[in-house]
Amino acid sequence: MNSVNQGQIVFPDAQTPDHSQAQAALQALANADKAAFLAGYFKTGPGQYGEGDCFLGVVVPDVRQMAKRFRRLSLPECQRLLDSPHNEARLLALLILVDHFERGDSLIRSRIYDLYLTCRHRVNNWNLVDSSAPAIVGGHLRSRDRAVLDDLARSGVLWDRRIAVLATLAFVRAGDFADTLRLCTLLLNEPHDLIHKACGWMLREVGHRDAAVLTDFVRSYQTQMPRTMLRYAIERMPPERRRLALAGEL
């Protein structure tokens, strides 16, 4: 049983691992063929959104299993793991931080949120954002001022903008749609497809909980929304409504 001591999770029943052990465990599962595939899938080439990202070739289910194995990794050790050049190592660190956040008290959650924002330049591919921003950023801000999301949404950094949008999933799940709708409106002229997809996804989640709210939003912006955002948003609408929305006639 873990305990909490002055904002730090303490595990008295087992030796606490360090980041180098976690990195070595990932290295043991490295697969060159899978690494090459993942490098292409996550667009790591020159000028692409994931330019320079490196992969070991470890599949997500294995990384999730490893997160359970290394769940005792301390916050400082998670931060060191986030410094890894390998995407899977950063994903592992983020999954452990999410686990700490979900089990921690308010002080631990605040520390993890602050660490996340400080190190968010290491949360630099869509799989990393999507696996962490809703739980950590959204989870922390559910009962707090959310102005930081507007700052992130206006950032020149693609991943900051995706963090802002994905964080609102925590609010949507609680039946609170205002921030999602506001940020999606703010990002109507966003140039990047990854943000169009993120906004459309969050709007679809709104519609899953309240179809009328999504319908009103689409009616207001159906001719302004980027096509990808619109398609993602209306994916669960009945076929005739989808046809009307795509024609700008909903």
PDB file of C-alpha atoms in Angstrom, residues 41-227:
ATOM      1  CA  TYR A  41       3.482   6.668 -38.978  1.00  0.00           C
ATOM      2  CA  PHE A  42       4.280   9.527 -36.613  1.00  0.00           C
ATOM      3  CA  LYS A  43       5.727  11.703 -39.395  1.00  0.00           C
ATOM      4  CA  THR A  44       9.287  12.132 -38.141  1.00  0.00           C
ATOM      5  CA  GLY A  45      10.831  13.187 -41.448  1.00  0.00           C
ATOM      6  CA  PRO A  46      12.206  16.653 -42.287  1.00  0.00           C
ATOM      7  CA  GLY A  47       9.463  19.275 -42.208  1.00  0.00           C
ATOM      8  CA  GLN A  48       6.881  16.865 -40.793  1.00  0.00           C
ATOM      9  CA  TYR A  49       5.078  17.421 -37.501  1.00  0.00           C
ATOM     10  CA  GLY A  50       7.151  14.819 -35.630  1.00  0.00           C
ATOM     11  CA  GLU A  51      10.464  15.789 -37.164  1.00  0.00           C
ATOM     12  CA  GLY A  52      13.363  14.295 -35.228  1.00  0.00           C
ATOM     13  CA  ASP A  53      11.299  12.052 -32.956  1.00  0.00           C
ATOM     14  CA  CYS A  54      12.947   8.668 -32.326  1.00  0.00           C
ATOM     15  CA  PHE A  55      11.329   5.289 -31.765  1.00  0.00           C
ATOM     16  CA  LEU A  56      12.519   2.040 -30.254  1.00  0.00           C
ATOM     17  CA  GLY A  57       9.754  -0.007 -31.834  1.00  0.00           C
ATOM     18  CA  VAL A  58       7.900  -0.901 -28.608  1.00  0.00           C
ATOM     19  CA  VAL A  59       4.139  -1.244 -29.079  1.00  0.00           C
ATOM     20  CA  VAL A  60       1.697   0.676 -26.869  1.00  0.00           C
ATOM     21  CA  PRO A  61       0.289  -2.357 -24.990  1.00  0.00           C
ATOM     22  CA  ASP A  62       3.847  -3.226 -23.910  1.00  0.00           C
ATOM     23  CA  VAL A  63       4.485   0.357 -22.814  1.00  0.00           C
ATOM     24  CA  ARG A  64       1.269   0.277 -20.766  1.00  0.00           C
ATOM     25  CA  GLN A  65       2.325  -2.960 -19.112  1.00  0.00           C
ATOM     26  CA  MET A  66       5.677  -1.391 -18.331  1.00  0.00           C
ATOM     27  CA  ALA A  67       3.907   1.603 -16.775  1.00  0.00           C
ATOM     28  CA  LYS A  68       2.364  -0.807 -14.277  1.00  0.00           C
ATOM     29  CA  ARG A  69       5.764  -2.370 -13.610  1.00  0.00           C
ATOM     30  CA  PHE A  70       7.396   1.028 -13.030  1.00  0.00           C
ATOM     31  CA  ARG A  71       4.456   2.785 -11.379  1.00  0.00           C
ATOM     32  CA  ARG A  72       6.693   3.516  -8.364  1.00  0.00           C
ATOM     33  CA  LEU A  73       8.909   5.786 -10.439  1.00  0.00           C
ATOM     34  CA  SER A  74       9.179   9.101  -8.583  1.00  0.00           C
ATOM     35  CA  LEU A  75       8.250  12.444 -10.118  1.00  0.00           C
ATOM     36  CA  PRO A  76      11.909  13.520 -10.539  1.00  0.00           C
ATOM     37  CA  GLU A  77      12.673  10.188 -12.212  1.00  0.00           C
ATOM     38  CA  CYS A  78       9.660  10.627 -14.491  1.00  0.00           C
ATOM     39  CA  GLN A  79      11.030  14.021 -15.455  1.00  0.00           C
ATOM     40  CA  ARG A  80      14.375  12.431 -16.309  1.00  0.00           C
ATOM     41  CA  LEU A  81      12.596   9.814 -18.404  1.00  0.00           C
ATOM     42  CA  LEU A  82      10.790  12.616 -20.240  1.00  0.00           C
ATOM     43  CA  ASP A  83      14.210  13.846 -21.373  1.00  0.00           C
ATOM     44  CA  SER A  84      14.703  10.651 -23.379  1.00  0.00           C
ATOM     45  CA  PRO A  85      14.966  11.010 -27.166  1.00  0.00           C
ATOM     46  CA  HIS A  86      12.711   7.962 -27.521  1.00  0.00           C
ATOM     47  CA  ASN A  87       8.993   8.503 -27.898  1.00  0.00           C
ATOM     48  CA  GLU A  88       8.162   5.304 -26.006  1.00  0.00           C
ATOM     49  CA  ALA A  89      10.182   6.449 -22.990  1.00  0.00           C
ATOM     50  CA  ARG A  90       8.355   9.766 -22.891  1.00  0.00           C
ATOM     51  CA  LEU A  91       5.046   7.916 -23.259  1.00  0.00           C
ATOM     52  CA  LEU A  92       6.020   5.646 -20.368  1.00  0.00           C
ATOM     53  CA  ALA A  93       6.831   8.654 -18.184  1.00  0.00           C
ATOM     54  CA  LEU A  94       3.508  10.277 -19.022  1.00  0.00           C
ATOM     55  CA  LEU A  95       1.486   7.135 -18.317  1.00  0.00           C
ATOM     56  CA  ILE A  96       3.168   6.848 -14.916  1.00  0.00           C
ATOM     57  CA  LEU A  97       2.458  10.522 -14.215  1.00  0.00           C
ATOM     58  CA  VAL A  98      -1.198   9.997 -15.114  1.00  0.00           C
ATOM     59  CA  ASP A  99      -1.313   7.077 -12.687  1.00  0.00           C
ATOM     60  CA  HIS A 100       0.295   9.185  -9.946  1.00  0.00           C
ATOM     61  CA  PHE A 101      -2.153  12.005 -10.684  1.00  0.00           C
ATOM     62  CA  GLU A 102      -5.207   9.778 -10.489  1.00  0.00           C
ATOM     63  CA  ARG A 103      -4.084   8.260  -7.163  1.00  0.00           C
ATOM     64  CA  GLY A 104      -2.613  11.387  -5.616  1.00  0.00           C
ATOM     65  CA  ASP A 105      -3.962  14.077  -3.320  1.00  0.00           C
ATOM     66  CA  SER A 106      -4.382  17.723  -4.340  1.00  0.00           C
ATOM     67  CA  LEU A 107      -0.762  18.594  -3.568  1.00  0.00           C
ATOM     68  CA  ILE A 108       0.614  15.753  -5.681  1.00  0.00           C
ATOM     69  CA  ARG A 109      -1.774  16.643  -8.493  1.00  0.00           C
ATOM     70  CA  SER A 110      -0.604  20.256  -8.427  1.00  0.00           C
ATOM     71  CA  ARG A 111       3.024  19.145  -8.562  1.00  0.00           C
ATOM     72  CA  ILE A 112       2.342  16.871 -11.526  1.00  0.00           C
ATOM     73  CA  TYR A 113       0.422  19.603 -13.354  1.00  0.00           C
ATOM     74  CA  ASP A 114       3.274  22.070 -12.820  1.00  0.00           C
ATOM     75  CA  LEU A 115       5.807  19.473 -13.962  1.00  0.00           C
ATOM     76  CA  TYR A 116       3.719  18.762 -17.041  1.00  0.00           C
ATOM     77  CA  LEU A 117       3.515  22.401 -18.104  1.00  0.00           C
ATOM     78  CA  THR A 118       7.213  22.926 -17.422  1.00  0.00           C
ATOM     79  CA  CYS A 119       8.164  19.867 -19.489  1.00  0.00           C
ATOM     80  CA  ARG A 120       5.487  20.083 -22.154  1.00  0.00           C
ATOM     81  CA  HIS A 121       8.124  20.658 -24.850  1.00  0.00           C
ATOM     82  CA  ARG A 122       8.798  16.938 -24.341  1.00  0.00           C
ATOM     83  CA  VAL A 123       5.100  16.158 -24.953  1.00  0.00           C
ATOM     84  CA  ASN A 124       5.759  16.588 -28.625  1.00  0.00           C
ATOM     85  CA  ASN A 125       3.734  14.107 -30.621  1.00  0.00           C
ATOM     86  CA  TRP A 126       0.024  13.452 -30.761  1.00  0.00           C
ATOM     87  CA  ASN A 127       0.170  10.104 -28.954  1.00  0.00           C
ATOM     88  CA  LEU A 128       1.920  11.786 -26.032  1.00  0.00           C
ATOM     89  CA  VAL A 129      -0.587  14.635 -25.853  1.00  0.00           C
ATOM     90  CA  ASP A 130      -3.631  12.404 -26.165  1.00  0.00           C
ATOM     91  CA  SER A 131      -2.504   9.991 -23.453  1.00  0.00           C
ATOM     92  CA  SER A 132      -1.829  12.699 -20.876  1.00  0.00           C
ATOM     93  CA  ALA A 133      -3.483  16.084 -21.450  1.00  0.00           C
ATOM     94  CA  PRO A 134      -7.073  15.094 -20.584  1.00  0.00           C
ATOM     95  CA  ALA A 135      -6.094  13.459 -17.286  1.00  0.00           C
ATOM     96  CA  ILE A 136      -3.413  15.874 -16.088  1.00  0.00           C
ATOM     97  CA  VAL A 137      -4.258  19.280 -17.557  1.00  0.00           C
ATOM     98  CA  GLY A 138      -7.999  18.756 -17.772  1.00  0.00           C
ATOM     99  CA  GLY A 139      -8.104  16.953 -14.458  1.00  0.00           C
ATOM    100  CA  HIS A 140      -6.261  19.744 -12.665  1.00  0.00           C
ATOM    101  CA  LEU A 141      -8.290  22.555 -14.212  1.00  0.00           C
ATOM    102  CA  ARG A 142     -11.736  21.075 -13.675  1.00  0.00           C
ATOM    103  CA  SER A 143     -12.193  23.120 -10.495  1.00  0.00           C
ATOM    104  CA  ARG A 144      -9.824  25.981 -11.371  1.00  0.00           C
ATOM    105  CA  ASP A 145      -9.503  28.981 -13.641  1.00  0.00           C
ATOM    106  CA  ARG A 146      -8.950  27.792 -17.211  1.00  0.00           C
ATOM    107  CA  ALA A 147      -7.444  30.884 -18.809  1.00  0.00           C
ATOM    108  CA  VAL A 148      -4.215  28.958 -19.419  1.00  0.00           C
ATOM    109  CA  LEU A 149      -6.049  26.943 -22.078  1.00  0.00           C
ATOM    110  CA  ASP A 150      -6.629  30.064 -24.146  1.00  0.00           C
ATOM    111  CA  ASP A 151      -2.934  30.908 -23.847  1.00  0.00           C
ATOM    112  CA  LEU A 152      -2.005  27.410 -25.005  1.00  0.00           C
ATOM    113  CA  ALA A 153      -4.549  27.533 -27.837  1.00  0.00           C
ATOM    114  CA  ARG A 154      -2.955  30.762 -29.112  1.00  0.00           C
ATOM    115  CA  SER A 155       0.576  29.352 -28.870  1.00  0.00           C
ATOM    116  CA  GLY A 156       2.723  29.051 -31.959  1.00  0.00           C
ATOM    117  CA  VAL A 157       3.602  25.513 -30.849  1.00  0.00           C
ATOM    118  CA  LEU A 158       1.373  22.866 -32.423  1.00  0.00           C
ATOM    119  CA  TRP A 159       1.477  20.609 -29.371  1.00  0.00           C
ATOM    120  CA  ASP A 160       0.475  23.411 -27.006  1.00  0.00           C
ATOM    121  CA  ARG A 161      -2.643  23.924 -29.089  1.00  0.00           C
ATOM    122  CA  ARG A 162      -3.458  20.212 -29.091  1.00  0.00           C
ATOM    123  CA  ILE A 163      -2.918  20.049 -25.315  1.00  0.00           C
ATOM    124  CA  ALA A 164      -5.432  22.873 -24.881  1.00  0.00           C
ATOM    125  CA  VAL A 165      -8.106  21.152 -26.950  1.00  0.00           C
ATOM    126  CA  LEU A 166      -7.567  17.646 -25.568  1.00  0.00           C
ATOM    127  CA  ALA A 167      -7.601  18.927 -21.972  1.00  0.00           C
ATOM    128  CA  THR A 168     -11.254  19.858 -22.417  1.00  0.00           C
ATOM    129  CA  LEU A 169     -12.182  16.186 -22.709  1.00  0.00           C
ATOM    130  CA  ALA A 170     -12.116  16.066 -18.902  1.00  0.00           C
ATOM    131  CA  PHE A 171     -14.752  18.811 -18.804  1.00  0.00           C
ATOM    132  CA  VAL A 172     -16.881  17.242 -21.534  1.00  0.00           C
ATOM    133  CA  ARG A 173     -16.991  13.986 -19.594  1.00  0.00           C
ATOM    134  CA  ALA A 174     -18.396  15.988 -16.673  1.00  0.00           C
ATOM    135  CA  GLY A 175     -21.079  17.568 -18.879  1.00  0.00           C
ATOM    136  CA  ASP A 176     -19.284  20.917 -19.174  1.00  0.00           C
ATOM    137  CA  PHE A 177     -18.982  21.916 -22.846  1.00  0.00           C
ATOM    138  CA  ALA A 178     -18.261  25.654 -22.754  1.00  0.00           C
ATOM    139  CA  ASP A 179     -14.460  25.468 -23.000  1.00  0.00           C
ATOM    140  CA  THR A 180     -14.534  22.967 -25.843  1.00  0.00           C
ATOM    141  CA  LEU A 181     -16.934  25.132 -27.833  1.00  0.00           C
ATOM    142  CA  ARG A 182     -14.934  28.284 -27.112  1.00  0.00           C
ATOM    143  CA  LEU A 183     -11.587  26.797 -28.117  1.00  0.00           C
ATOM    144  CA  CYS A 184     -13.016  25.189 -31.243  1.00  0.00           C
ATOM    145  CA  THR A 185     -14.381  28.579 -32.240  1.00  0.00           C
ATOM    146  CA  LEU A 186     -11.016  30.187 -31.514  1.00  0.00           C
ATOM    147  CA  LEU A 187      -9.300  27.594 -33.714  1.00  0.00           C
ATOM    148  CA  LEU A 188     -11.602  27.772 -36.734  1.00  0.00           C
ATOM    149  CA  ASN A 189      -8.797  29.314 -38.780  1.00  0.00           C
ATOM    150  CA  GLU A 190      -6.153  26.888 -37.479  1.00  0.00           C
ATOM    151  CA  PRO A 191      -3.911  25.728 -40.344  1.00  0.00           C
ATOM    152  CA  HIS A 192      -2.851  22.309 -39.045  1.00  0.00           C
ATOM    153  CA  ASP A 193      -4.795  19.139 -39.724  1.00  0.00           C
ATOM    154  CA  LEU A 194      -3.904  17.665 -36.312  1.00  0.00           C
ATOM    155  CA  ILE A 195      -5.800  20.488 -34.615  1.00  0.00           C
ATOM    156  CA  HIS A 196      -8.745  20.101 -36.998  1.00  0.00           C
ATOM    157  CA  LYS A 197      -8.917  16.435 -35.965  1.00  0.00           C
ATOM    158  CA  ALA A 198      -8.601  17.262 -32.266  1.00  0.00           C
ATOM    159  CA  CYS A 199     -11.363  19.870 -32.398  1.00  0.00           C
ATOM    160  CA  GLY A 200     -13.637  17.620 -34.418  1.00  0.00           C
ATOM    161  CA  TRP A 201     -13.038  14.763 -31.998  1.00  0.00           C
ATOM    162  CA  MET A 202     -13.902  16.913 -28.966  1.00  0.00           C
ATOM    163  CA  LEU A 203     -17.013  18.260 -30.693  1.00  0.00           C
ATOM    164  CA  ARG A 204     -18.072  14.696 -31.466  1.00  0.00           C
ATOM    165  CA  GLU A 205     -17.659  13.880 -27.762  1.00  0.00           C
ATOM    166  CA  VAL A 206     -19.912  16.842 -26.948  1.00  0.00           C
ATOM    167  CA  GLY A 207     -22.498  15.546 -29.392  1.00  0.00           C
ATOM    168  CA  HIS A 208     -22.328  12.081 -27.884  1.00  0.00           C
ATOM    169  CA  ARG A 209     -23.568  13.626 -24.637  1.00  0.00           C
ATOM    170  CA  ASP A 210     -25.828  16.372 -26.016  1.00  0.00           C
ATOM    171  CA  ALA A 211     -26.737  16.166 -29.690  1.00  0.00           C
ATOM    172  CA  ALA A 212     -28.543  19.511 -29.616  1.00  0.00           C
ATOM    173  CA  VAL A 213     -25.423  21.389 -28.463  1.00  0.00           C
ATOM    174  CA  LEU A 214     -23.366  19.920 -31.298  1.00  0.00           C
ATOM    175  CA  THR A 215     -26.106  20.606 -33.834  1.00  0.00           C
ATOM    176  CA  ASP A 216     -26.302  24.256 -32.779  1.00  0.00           C
ATOM    177  CA  PHE A 217     -22.510  24.607 -33.044  1.00  0.00           C
ATOM    178  CA  VAL A 218     -22.381  23.000 -36.479  1.00  0.00           C
ATOM    179  CA  ARG A 219     -25.265  25.147 -37.726  1.00  0.00           C
ATOM    180  CA  SER A 220     -23.392  28.245 -36.616  1.00  0.00           C
ATOM    181  CA  TYR A 221     -20.030  27.316 -38.161  1.00  0.00           C
ATOM    182  CA  GLN A 222     -20.637  24.625 -40.804  1.00  0.00           C
ATOM    183  CA  THR A 223     -19.420  26.868 -43.622  1.00  0.00           C
ATOM    184  CA  GLN A 224     -16.370  28.084 -41.647  1.00  0.00           C
ATOM    185  CA  MET A 225     -15.145  24.863 -40.077  1.00  0.00           C
ATOM    186  CA  PRO A 226     -12.176  23.164 -41.741  1.00  0.00           C
ATOM    187  CA  ARG A 227     -13.485  20.133 -43.610  1.00  0.00           C
TER     188      ARG A 227
END
